[in-house]
XYZ file of C-alpha atoms in Angstrom:
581
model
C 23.556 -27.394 -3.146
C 19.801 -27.337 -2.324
C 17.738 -27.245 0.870
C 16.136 -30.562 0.180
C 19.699 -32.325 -0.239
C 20.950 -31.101 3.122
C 17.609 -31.194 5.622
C 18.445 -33.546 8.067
C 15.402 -32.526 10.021
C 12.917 -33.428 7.373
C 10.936 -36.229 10.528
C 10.328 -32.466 12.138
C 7.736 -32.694 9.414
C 5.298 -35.409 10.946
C 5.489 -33.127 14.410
C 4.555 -30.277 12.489
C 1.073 -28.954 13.411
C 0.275 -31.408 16.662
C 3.496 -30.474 18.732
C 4.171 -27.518 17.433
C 2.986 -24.771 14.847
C 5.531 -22.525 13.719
C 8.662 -22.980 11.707
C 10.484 -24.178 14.756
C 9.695 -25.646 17.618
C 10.621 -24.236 20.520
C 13.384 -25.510 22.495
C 10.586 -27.401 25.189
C 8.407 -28.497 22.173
C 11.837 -29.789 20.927
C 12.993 -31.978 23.911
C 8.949 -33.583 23.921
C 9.233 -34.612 20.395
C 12.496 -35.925 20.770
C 11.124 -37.978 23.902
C 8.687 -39.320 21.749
C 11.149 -40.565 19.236
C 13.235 -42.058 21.513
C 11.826 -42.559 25.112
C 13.949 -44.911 26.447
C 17.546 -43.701 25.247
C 20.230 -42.628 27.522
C 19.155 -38.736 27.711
C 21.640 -37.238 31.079
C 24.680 -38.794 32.310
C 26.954 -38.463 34.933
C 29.462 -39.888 37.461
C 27.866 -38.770 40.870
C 26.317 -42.372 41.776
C 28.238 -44.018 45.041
C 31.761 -44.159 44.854
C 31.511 -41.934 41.287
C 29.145 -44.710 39.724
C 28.216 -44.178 36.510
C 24.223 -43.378 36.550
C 21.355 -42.256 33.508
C 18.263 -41.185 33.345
C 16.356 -42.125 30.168
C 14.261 -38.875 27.826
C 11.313 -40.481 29.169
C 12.684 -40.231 33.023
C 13.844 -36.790 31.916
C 10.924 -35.493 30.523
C 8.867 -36.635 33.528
C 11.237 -34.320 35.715
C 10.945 -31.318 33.602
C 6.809 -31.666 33.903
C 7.339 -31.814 37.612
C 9.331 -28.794 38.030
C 7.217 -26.949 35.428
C 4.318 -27.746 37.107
C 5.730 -26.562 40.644
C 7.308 -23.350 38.665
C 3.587 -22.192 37.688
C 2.289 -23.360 41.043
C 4.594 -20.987 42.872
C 3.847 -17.624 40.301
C 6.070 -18.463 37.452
C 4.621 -16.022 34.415
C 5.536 -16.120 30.595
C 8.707 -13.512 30.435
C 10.058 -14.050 34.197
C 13.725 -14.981 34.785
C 14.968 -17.927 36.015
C 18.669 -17.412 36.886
C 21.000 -20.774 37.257
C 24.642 -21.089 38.017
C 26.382 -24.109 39.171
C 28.942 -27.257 37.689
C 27.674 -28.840 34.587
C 25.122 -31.298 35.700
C 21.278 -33.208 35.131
C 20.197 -30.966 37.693
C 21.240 -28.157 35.652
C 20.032 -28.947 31.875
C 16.385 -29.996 34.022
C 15.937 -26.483 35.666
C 17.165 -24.667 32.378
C 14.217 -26.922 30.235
C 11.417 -27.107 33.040
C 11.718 -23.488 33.524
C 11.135 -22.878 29.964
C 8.375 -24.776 30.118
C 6.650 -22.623 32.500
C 6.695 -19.774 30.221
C 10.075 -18.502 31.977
C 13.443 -16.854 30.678
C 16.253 -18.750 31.730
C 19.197 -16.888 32.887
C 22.880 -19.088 33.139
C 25.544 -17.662 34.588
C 29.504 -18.774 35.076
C 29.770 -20.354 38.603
C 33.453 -19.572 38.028
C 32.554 -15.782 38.776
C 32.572 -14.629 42.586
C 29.496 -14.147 44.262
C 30.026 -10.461 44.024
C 29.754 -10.468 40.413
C 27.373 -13.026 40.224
C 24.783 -11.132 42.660
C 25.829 -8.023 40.025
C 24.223 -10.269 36.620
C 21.674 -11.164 38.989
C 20.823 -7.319 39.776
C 20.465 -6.837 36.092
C 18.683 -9.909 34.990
C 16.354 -9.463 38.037
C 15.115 -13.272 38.447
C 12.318 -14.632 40.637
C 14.285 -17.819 41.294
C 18.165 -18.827 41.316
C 19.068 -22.262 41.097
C 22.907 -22.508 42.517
C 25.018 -25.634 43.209
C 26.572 -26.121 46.649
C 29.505 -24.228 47.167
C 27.813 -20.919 46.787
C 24.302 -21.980 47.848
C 24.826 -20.990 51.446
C 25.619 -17.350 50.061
C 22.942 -16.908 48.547
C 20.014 -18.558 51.030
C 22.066 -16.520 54.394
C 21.997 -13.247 52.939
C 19.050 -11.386 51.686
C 17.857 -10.982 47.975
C 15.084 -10.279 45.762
C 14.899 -13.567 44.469
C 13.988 -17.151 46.170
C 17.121 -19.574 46.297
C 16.973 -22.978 45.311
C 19.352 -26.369 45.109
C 20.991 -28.041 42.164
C 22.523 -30.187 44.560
C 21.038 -33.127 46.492
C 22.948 -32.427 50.224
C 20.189 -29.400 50.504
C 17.267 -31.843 50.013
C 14.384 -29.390 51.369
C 15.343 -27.181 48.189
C 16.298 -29.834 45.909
C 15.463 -28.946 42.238
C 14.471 -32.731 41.545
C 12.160 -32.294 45.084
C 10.439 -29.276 44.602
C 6.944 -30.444 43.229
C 2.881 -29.472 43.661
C 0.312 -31.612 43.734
C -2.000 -28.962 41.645
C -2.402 -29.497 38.419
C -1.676 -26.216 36.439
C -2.018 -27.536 33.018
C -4.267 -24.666 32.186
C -1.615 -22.372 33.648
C 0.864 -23.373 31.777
C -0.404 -23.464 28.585
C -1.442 -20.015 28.708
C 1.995 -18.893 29.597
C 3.415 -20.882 26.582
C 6.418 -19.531 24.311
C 6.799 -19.278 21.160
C 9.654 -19.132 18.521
C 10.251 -15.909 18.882
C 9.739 -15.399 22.350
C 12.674 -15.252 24.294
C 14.774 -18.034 25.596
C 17.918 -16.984 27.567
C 19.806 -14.421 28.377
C 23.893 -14.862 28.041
C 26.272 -12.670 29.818
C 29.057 -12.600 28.073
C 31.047 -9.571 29.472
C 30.564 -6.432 31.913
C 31.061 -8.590 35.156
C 31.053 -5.105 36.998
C 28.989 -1.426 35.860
C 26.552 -2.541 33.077
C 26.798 -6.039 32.256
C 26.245 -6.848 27.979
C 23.201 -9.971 28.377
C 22.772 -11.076 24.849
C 19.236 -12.123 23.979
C 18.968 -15.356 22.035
C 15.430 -16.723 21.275
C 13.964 -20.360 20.857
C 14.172 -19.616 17.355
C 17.487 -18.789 17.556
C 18.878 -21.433 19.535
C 16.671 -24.311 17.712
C 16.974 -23.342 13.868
C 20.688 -23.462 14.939
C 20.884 -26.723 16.596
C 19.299 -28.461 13.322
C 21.008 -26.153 10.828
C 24.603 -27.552 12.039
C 23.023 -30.780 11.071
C 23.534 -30.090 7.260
C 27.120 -29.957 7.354
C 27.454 -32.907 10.225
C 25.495 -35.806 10.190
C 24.254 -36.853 14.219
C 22.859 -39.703 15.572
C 20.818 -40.606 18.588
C 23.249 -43.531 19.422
C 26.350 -40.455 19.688
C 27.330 -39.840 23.002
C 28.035 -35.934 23.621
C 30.283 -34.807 26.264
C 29.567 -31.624 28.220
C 32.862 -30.851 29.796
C 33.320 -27.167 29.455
C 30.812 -25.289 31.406
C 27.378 -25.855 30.124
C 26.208 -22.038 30.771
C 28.758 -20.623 27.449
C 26.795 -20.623 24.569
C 29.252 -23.038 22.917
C 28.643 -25.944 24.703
C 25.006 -25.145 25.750
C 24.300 -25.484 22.122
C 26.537 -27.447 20.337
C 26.622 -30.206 23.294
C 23.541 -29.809 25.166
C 20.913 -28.705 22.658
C 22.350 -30.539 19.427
C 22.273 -33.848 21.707
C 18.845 -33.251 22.724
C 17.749 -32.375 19.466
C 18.881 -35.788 17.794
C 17.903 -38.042 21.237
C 21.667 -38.833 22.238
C 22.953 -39.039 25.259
C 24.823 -35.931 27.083
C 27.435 -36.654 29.717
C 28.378 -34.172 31.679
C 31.688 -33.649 33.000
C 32.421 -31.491 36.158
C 36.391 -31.004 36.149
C 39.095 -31.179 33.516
C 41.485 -32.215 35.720
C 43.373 -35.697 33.595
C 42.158 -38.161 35.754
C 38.408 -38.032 36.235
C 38.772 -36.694 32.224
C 40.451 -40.351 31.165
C 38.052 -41.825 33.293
C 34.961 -40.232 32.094
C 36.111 -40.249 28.316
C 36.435 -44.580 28.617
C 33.561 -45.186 31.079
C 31.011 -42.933 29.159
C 32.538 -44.118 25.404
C 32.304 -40.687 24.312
C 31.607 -40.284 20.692
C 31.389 -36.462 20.210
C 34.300 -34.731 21.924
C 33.881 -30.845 22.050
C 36.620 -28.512 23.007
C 38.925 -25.796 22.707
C 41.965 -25.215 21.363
C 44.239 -26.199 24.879
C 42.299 -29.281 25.607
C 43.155 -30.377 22.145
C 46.283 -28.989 22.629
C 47.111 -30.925 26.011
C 45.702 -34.142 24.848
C 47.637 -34.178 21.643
C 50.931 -33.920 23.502
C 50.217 -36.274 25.939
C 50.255 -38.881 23.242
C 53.014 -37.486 20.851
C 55.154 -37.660 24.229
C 54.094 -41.002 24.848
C 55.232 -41.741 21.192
C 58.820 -40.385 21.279
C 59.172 -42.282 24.808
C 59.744 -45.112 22.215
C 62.196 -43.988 20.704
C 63.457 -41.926 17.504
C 63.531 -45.305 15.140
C 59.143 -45.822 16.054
C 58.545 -42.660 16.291
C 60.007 -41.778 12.837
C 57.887 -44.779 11.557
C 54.734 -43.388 12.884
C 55.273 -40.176 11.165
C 55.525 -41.906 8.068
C 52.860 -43.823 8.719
C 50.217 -40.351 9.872
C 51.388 -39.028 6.738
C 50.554 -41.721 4.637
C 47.179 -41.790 6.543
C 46.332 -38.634 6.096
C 46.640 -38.419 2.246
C 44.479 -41.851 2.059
C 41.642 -39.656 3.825
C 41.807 -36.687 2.623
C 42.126 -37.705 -1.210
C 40.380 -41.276 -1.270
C 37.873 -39.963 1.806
C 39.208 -43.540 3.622
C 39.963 -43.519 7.093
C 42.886 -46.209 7.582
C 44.225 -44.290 10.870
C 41.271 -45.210 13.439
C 43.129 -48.709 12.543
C 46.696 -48.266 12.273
C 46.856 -46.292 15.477
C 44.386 -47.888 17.548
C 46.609 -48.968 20.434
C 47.611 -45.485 20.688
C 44.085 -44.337 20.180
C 43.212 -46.691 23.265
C 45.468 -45.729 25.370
C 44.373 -42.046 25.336
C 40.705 -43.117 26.104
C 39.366 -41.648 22.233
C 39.339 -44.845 20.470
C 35.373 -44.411 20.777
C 35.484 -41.240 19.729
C 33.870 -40.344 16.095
C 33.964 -36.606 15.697
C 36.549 -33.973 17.296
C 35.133 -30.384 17.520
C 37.136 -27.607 17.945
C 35.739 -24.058 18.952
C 35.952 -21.159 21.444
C 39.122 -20.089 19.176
C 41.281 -21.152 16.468
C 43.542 -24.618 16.162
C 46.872 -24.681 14.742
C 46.503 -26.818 10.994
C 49.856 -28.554 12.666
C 47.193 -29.866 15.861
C 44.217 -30.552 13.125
C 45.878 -32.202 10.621
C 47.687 -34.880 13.401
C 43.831 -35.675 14.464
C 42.835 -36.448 11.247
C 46.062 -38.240 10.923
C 44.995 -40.629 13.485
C 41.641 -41.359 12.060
C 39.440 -39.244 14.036
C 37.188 -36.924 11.883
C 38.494 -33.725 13.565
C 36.610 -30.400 12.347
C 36.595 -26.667 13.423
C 33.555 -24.718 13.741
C 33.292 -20.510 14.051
C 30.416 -18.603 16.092
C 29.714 -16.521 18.517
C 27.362 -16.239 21.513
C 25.455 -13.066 19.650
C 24.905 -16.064 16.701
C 23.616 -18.626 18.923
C 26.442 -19.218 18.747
C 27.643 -21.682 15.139
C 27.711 -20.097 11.903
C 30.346 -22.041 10.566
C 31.670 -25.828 10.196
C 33.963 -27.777 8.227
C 31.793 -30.842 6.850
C 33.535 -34.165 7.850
C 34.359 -35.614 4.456
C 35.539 -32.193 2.630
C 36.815 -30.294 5.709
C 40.109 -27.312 5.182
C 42.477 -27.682 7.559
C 43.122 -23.470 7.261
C 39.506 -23.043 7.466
C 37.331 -22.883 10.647
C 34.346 -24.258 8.118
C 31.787 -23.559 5.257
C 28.879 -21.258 6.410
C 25.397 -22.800 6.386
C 24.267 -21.612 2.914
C 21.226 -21.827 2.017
C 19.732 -21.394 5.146
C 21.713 -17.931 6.087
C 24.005 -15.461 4.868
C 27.702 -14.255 5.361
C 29.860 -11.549 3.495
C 33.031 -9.893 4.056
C 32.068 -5.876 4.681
C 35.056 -3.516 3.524
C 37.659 -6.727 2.169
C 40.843 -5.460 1.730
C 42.974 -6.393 -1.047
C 43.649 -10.113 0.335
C 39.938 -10.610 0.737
C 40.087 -9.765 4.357
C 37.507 -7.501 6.259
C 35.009 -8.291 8.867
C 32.536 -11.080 8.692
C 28.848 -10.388 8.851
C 26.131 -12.552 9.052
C 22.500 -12.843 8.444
C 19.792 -15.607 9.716
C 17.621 -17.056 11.907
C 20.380 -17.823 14.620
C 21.382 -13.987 14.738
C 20.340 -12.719 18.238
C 17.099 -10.150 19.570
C 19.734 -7.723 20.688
C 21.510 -6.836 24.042
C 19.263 -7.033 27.004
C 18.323 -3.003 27.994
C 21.283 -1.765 25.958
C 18.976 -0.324 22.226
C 22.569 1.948 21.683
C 24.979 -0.912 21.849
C 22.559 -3.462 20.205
C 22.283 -0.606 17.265
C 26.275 -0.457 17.052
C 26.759 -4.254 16.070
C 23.804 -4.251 13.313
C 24.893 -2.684 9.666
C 21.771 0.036 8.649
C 20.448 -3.138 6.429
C 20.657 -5.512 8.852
C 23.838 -7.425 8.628
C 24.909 -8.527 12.395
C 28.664 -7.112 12.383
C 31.286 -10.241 14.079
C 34.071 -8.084 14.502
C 36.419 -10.604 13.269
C 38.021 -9.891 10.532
C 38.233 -12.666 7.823
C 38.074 -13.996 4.243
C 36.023 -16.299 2.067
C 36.961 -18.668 -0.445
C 34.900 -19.591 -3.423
C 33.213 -22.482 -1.436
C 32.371 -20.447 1.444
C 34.841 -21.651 3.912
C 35.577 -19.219 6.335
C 39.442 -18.274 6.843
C 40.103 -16.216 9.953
C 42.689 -13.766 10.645
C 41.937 -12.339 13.716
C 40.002 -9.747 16.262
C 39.538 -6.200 14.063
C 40.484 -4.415 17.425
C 43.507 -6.444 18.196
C 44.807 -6.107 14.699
C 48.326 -4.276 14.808
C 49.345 -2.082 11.669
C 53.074 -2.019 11.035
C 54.954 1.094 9.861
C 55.031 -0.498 6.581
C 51.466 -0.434 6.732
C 51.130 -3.851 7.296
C 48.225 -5.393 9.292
C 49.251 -7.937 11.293
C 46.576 -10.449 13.307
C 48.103 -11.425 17.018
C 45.674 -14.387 16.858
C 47.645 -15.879 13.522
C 50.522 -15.579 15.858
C 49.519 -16.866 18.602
C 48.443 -20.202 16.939
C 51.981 -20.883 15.363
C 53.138 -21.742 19.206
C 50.482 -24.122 19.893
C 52.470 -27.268 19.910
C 55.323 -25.825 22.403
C 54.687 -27.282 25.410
C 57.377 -24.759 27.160
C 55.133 -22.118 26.706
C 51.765 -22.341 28.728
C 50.619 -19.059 27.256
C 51.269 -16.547 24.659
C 49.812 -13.315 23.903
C 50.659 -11.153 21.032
C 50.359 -7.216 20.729
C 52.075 -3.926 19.000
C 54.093 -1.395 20.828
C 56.013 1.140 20.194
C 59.479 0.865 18.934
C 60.340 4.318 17.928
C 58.385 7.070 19.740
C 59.641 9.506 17.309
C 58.167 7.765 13.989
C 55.205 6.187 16.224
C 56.309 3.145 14.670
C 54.757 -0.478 16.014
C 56.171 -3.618 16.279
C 55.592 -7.142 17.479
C 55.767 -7.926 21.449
C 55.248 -11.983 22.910
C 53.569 -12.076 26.579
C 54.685 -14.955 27.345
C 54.237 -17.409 30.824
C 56.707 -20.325 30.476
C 55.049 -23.607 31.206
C 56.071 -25.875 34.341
C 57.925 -28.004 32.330
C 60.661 -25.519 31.994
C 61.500 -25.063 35.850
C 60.806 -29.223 35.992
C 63.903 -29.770 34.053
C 65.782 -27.103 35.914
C 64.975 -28.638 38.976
C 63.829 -25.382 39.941
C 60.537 -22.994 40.657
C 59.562 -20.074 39.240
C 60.503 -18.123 42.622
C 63.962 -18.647 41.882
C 65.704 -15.002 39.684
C 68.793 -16.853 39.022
C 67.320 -19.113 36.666
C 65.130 -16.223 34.966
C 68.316 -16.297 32.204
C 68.060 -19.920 31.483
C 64.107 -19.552 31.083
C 64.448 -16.556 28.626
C 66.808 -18.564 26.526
C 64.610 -21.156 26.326
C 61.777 -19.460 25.314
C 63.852 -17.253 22.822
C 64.828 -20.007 21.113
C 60.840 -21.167 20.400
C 60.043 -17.649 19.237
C 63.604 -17.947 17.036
C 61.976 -20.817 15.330
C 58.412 -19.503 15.140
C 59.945 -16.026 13.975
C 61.383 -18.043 10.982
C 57.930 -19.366 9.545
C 56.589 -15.969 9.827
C 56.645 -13.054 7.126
C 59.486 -10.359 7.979
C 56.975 -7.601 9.190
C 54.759 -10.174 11.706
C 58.080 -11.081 13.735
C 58.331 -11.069 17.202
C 60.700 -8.163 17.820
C 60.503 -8.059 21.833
C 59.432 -11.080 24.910
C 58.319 -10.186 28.052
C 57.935 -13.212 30.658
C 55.361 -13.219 32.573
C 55.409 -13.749 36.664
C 51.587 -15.039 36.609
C 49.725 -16.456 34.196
C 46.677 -14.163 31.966
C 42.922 -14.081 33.154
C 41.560 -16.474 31.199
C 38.133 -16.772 29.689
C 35.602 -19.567 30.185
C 36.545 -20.994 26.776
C 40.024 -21.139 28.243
C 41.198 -17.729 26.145
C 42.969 -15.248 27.663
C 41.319 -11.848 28.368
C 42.919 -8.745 26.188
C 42.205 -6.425 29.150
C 45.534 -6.058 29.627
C 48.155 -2.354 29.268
C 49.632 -2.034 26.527
């Protein structure tokens, strides 16, 4: 494998020395070119038009509001290396503030509107803006109370502060241009834990973010006819880069979703005929038995012929690399809304190979990727046409570098990285920055893992959640965790070590596990209700039962503990191991 084989971003070339002078463009110089290429494409997309109309605005149209609100950013003291915080729903609005501000020279700051405005206003305190964009529901917060920083509108009901109103008449070309960023200047700022005390900002740059966007491209081929859709929130490094950036770096279209509740999701999915579908693991998870419920609704006779027939489909792709299932299951395809869909992505965590392999079964090219937000965040993904269903992908040789550091005698130890998409360093925090970097440089993941001889990535879990057994056996709660994916009973499940014998210190396997509606549904009862708390553990025993018989002797759940209320869950819908052991 050679560079030259696998650039996809060779046209970069003509750009190269007009638009922009370094190795990469940055992420501003990026969106212009891209403009240029393809001015009139679909660029943003969404369903806020009257009566949820469907409504675009072309990378020409785009481009022109991003010049506007750059302009007015320099007009009203916007310097290279100021902050520019933004937090709201995933919307045009949104991706135009994060790229105009840019523009001006600016840091742009996203933050989880999920958060409460308590620990919002505590990122803010740290990243110290001169301007917050916010969407409604927390914009009159932040305007009626006082602050250090001016508040402004994503959202058109507050016209006066509008972000697609605000403009100058000035022209601050000049301005501008002197406050212009480089590669390595810095980009954003990602929060990705420390809501209270000291929050952890991780520092990405435009190199970063950029040589990442296009490096993806070598093991996924993109097109500006694809049709991305931004449904998990657009401030997570996941689907700021791998929806918003990769679309904008290719001239596709984004469409951006605001709720994952089924409805406006089936709606969305059909109306905007989504090509690129990225997720995580319970999306997948929820839409896949949606339709394998739909299929044994017909019966055990069709739905044993179906079977047959994914099976069959799947070893005609994966051996003679031809897709017969996007026709063989089209009606059901249809019916779901994904029949447009090309490519699957799954990230944010790990997929059952059960839930990857059905995908593919049905003829949609469904991969897994691997990053994190300290990597920009991809450093892994499974090519279409020679994916591993127990891999979460290759890494991107040539263009960076991964090894295992300590492997034990399976191979696995934790993953370290080197390249262009490794990150400046934790914002203010030289200590904690210093603890994640080996002394020769190698970014430390913290995931533990292996590599096969084709660099695909296998992943066994979290190096601090990994349990060791009496036997001595290290056992990965994650690898556990993902065998109950397709059990519908269970809405969550989360897998630690206690201790069974205080005397010997020994520690075994313990399920936290909250039993899914569906349970009570056929009960005819709610979860309020003790006397059916019996009932709902023998349910759930009998899933880990079957579970406990695919795993090895030492990884078995020994003891369940239901669960009143569900886990905090994380903005990539993974639940938060801040729990007592």
């Amino acid at each position: 494998m050679t560079k030259e084989q696998n650039i996809t971003w060779k046209f970069l070339d003509e750009f190269r020395g007009s638009d922009f002078t370094g190795e990469w463009p940055t992420l501003p110089e990026m969106f212009s070119i891209t403009a240029k290429r393809f001015p009139l494409r679909p660029c943003f997309t969404d369903f806020e038009g009257a009566d949820g109309a469907k409504q675009s605005l072309s990378y020409v149209q785009v481009l022109s509001k991003v010049h506007t609100l750059a302009n007015w950013f320099s007009a009203n003291g916007i310097v290279k290396g100021d902050r520019v915080a933004v937090t709201g729903k995933n919307s045009p609005e949104w991706a135009t503030v994060y790229l105009a501000a840019m523009s001006a020279g600016a840091t742009v700051c996203p933050i989880d509107y999920a958060l409460s405005n308590l620990e919002i206003e505590n990122l803010l305190n740290t990243a110290q803006p001169k301007f917050l964009f916010v969407d409604e529901e927390k914009y009159a917060h932040f305007t009626e109370n006082s602050f250090p920083y001016k508040t402004y509108s994503l959202s058109p009901k507050h016209k006066e502060s509008y972000a697609y109103n605000l403009s100058d008449a000035g022209n601050h070309a000049q301005q501008m241009e002197d406050n212009k960023v480089s590669e390595d200047d810095l980009a954003v700022i990602l929060f990705t834990s420390g809501t209270t005390g000291s929050p952890k900002g991780v520092m990405l740059t435009h190199k970063n973010l950029v040589s990442d966007a296009y490096i993806a491209t070598s093991r996924m081929t993109l097109y500006e006819t694809d049709v991305f859709y931004a449904l998990l929130p657009i401030h997570h490094a996941y689907t700021m880069l791998a929806v918003f950036i990769e679309a904008i770096s290719v001239g596709a279209e984004v469409v951006f979703g605001k709720s994952m509740a089924v409805t406006r999701l089936m709606k969305e999915l059909k109306a905007g005929q989504i090509t690129m579908l990225l997720g995580v693991p319970l999306l997948f998870n929820k839409l896949l038995a949606g339709i394998m419920k739909g299929i044994r609704a017909k019966g055990l006779i069709v739905y044993s012929a179906i079977r047959v027939m994914l099976a069959i489909s799947y070893i005609v792709k994966k051996f003679f690399h031809i897709n017969i299932g996007k026709k063989l299951f089209r009606p059901v395809l249809e019916q779901a809304n994904i029949y447009s869909l090309r490519i699957a992505i799954c990230g944010g965590g790990p997929l059952a190979a059960s839930v990857f392999k059905v995908y593919n079964e049905m003829g949609i090219d469904f991969v897994q990727g691997y990053g994190l937000t300290e990597t920009s965040p991809i450093i892994t993904l499974n090519p279409t046409e020679h994916f591993k269903i127990e891999s979460v992908g290759q890494y991107f040789f040539p263009w960076m570098e991964m090894k295992i550091l300590n492997p034990a005698s399976d191979g696995v130890g934790e993953v370290c990285v080197k390249g262009p998409m490794v990150f400046k360093g934790y914002y203010k925090m030289e200590e904690e920055t210093a603890k994640v970097f080996t002394e020769d440089g190698w970014f430390r993941t913290g995931d533990l893992g292996r590599l096969d001889n084709d660099g695909y990535l296998i992943l066994a879990g979290r190096a601090k959640n990994m349990i060791v057994t009496e036997g001595g056996k290290n056992v990965y709660p994650e690898e556990i965790e993902n065998a109950f994916q397709l059990y519908t009973d269970i809405e969550q499940i989360t897998v630690q070590g206690y201790i069974a014998d205080k005397a010997h210190k020994s520690e075994e396997i313990e399920a936290l596990i909250y039993p899914s509606d569906d349970i009570f549904k056929r009960m005819g009862a709610n979860r309020e209700e003790n006397e059916k708390a019996d009932f709902v553990y023998a349910q759930v025993k009998q899933i880990v039962d079957t579970v406990n018989k695919t795993l090895q002797p030492y990884a078995r759940i020994s003891k369940i503990t239901l669960l009143e209320k569900p886990l905090e869950m994380t903005t990539t819908q993974k639940v938060k191991r801040n729990y007592n052991k």
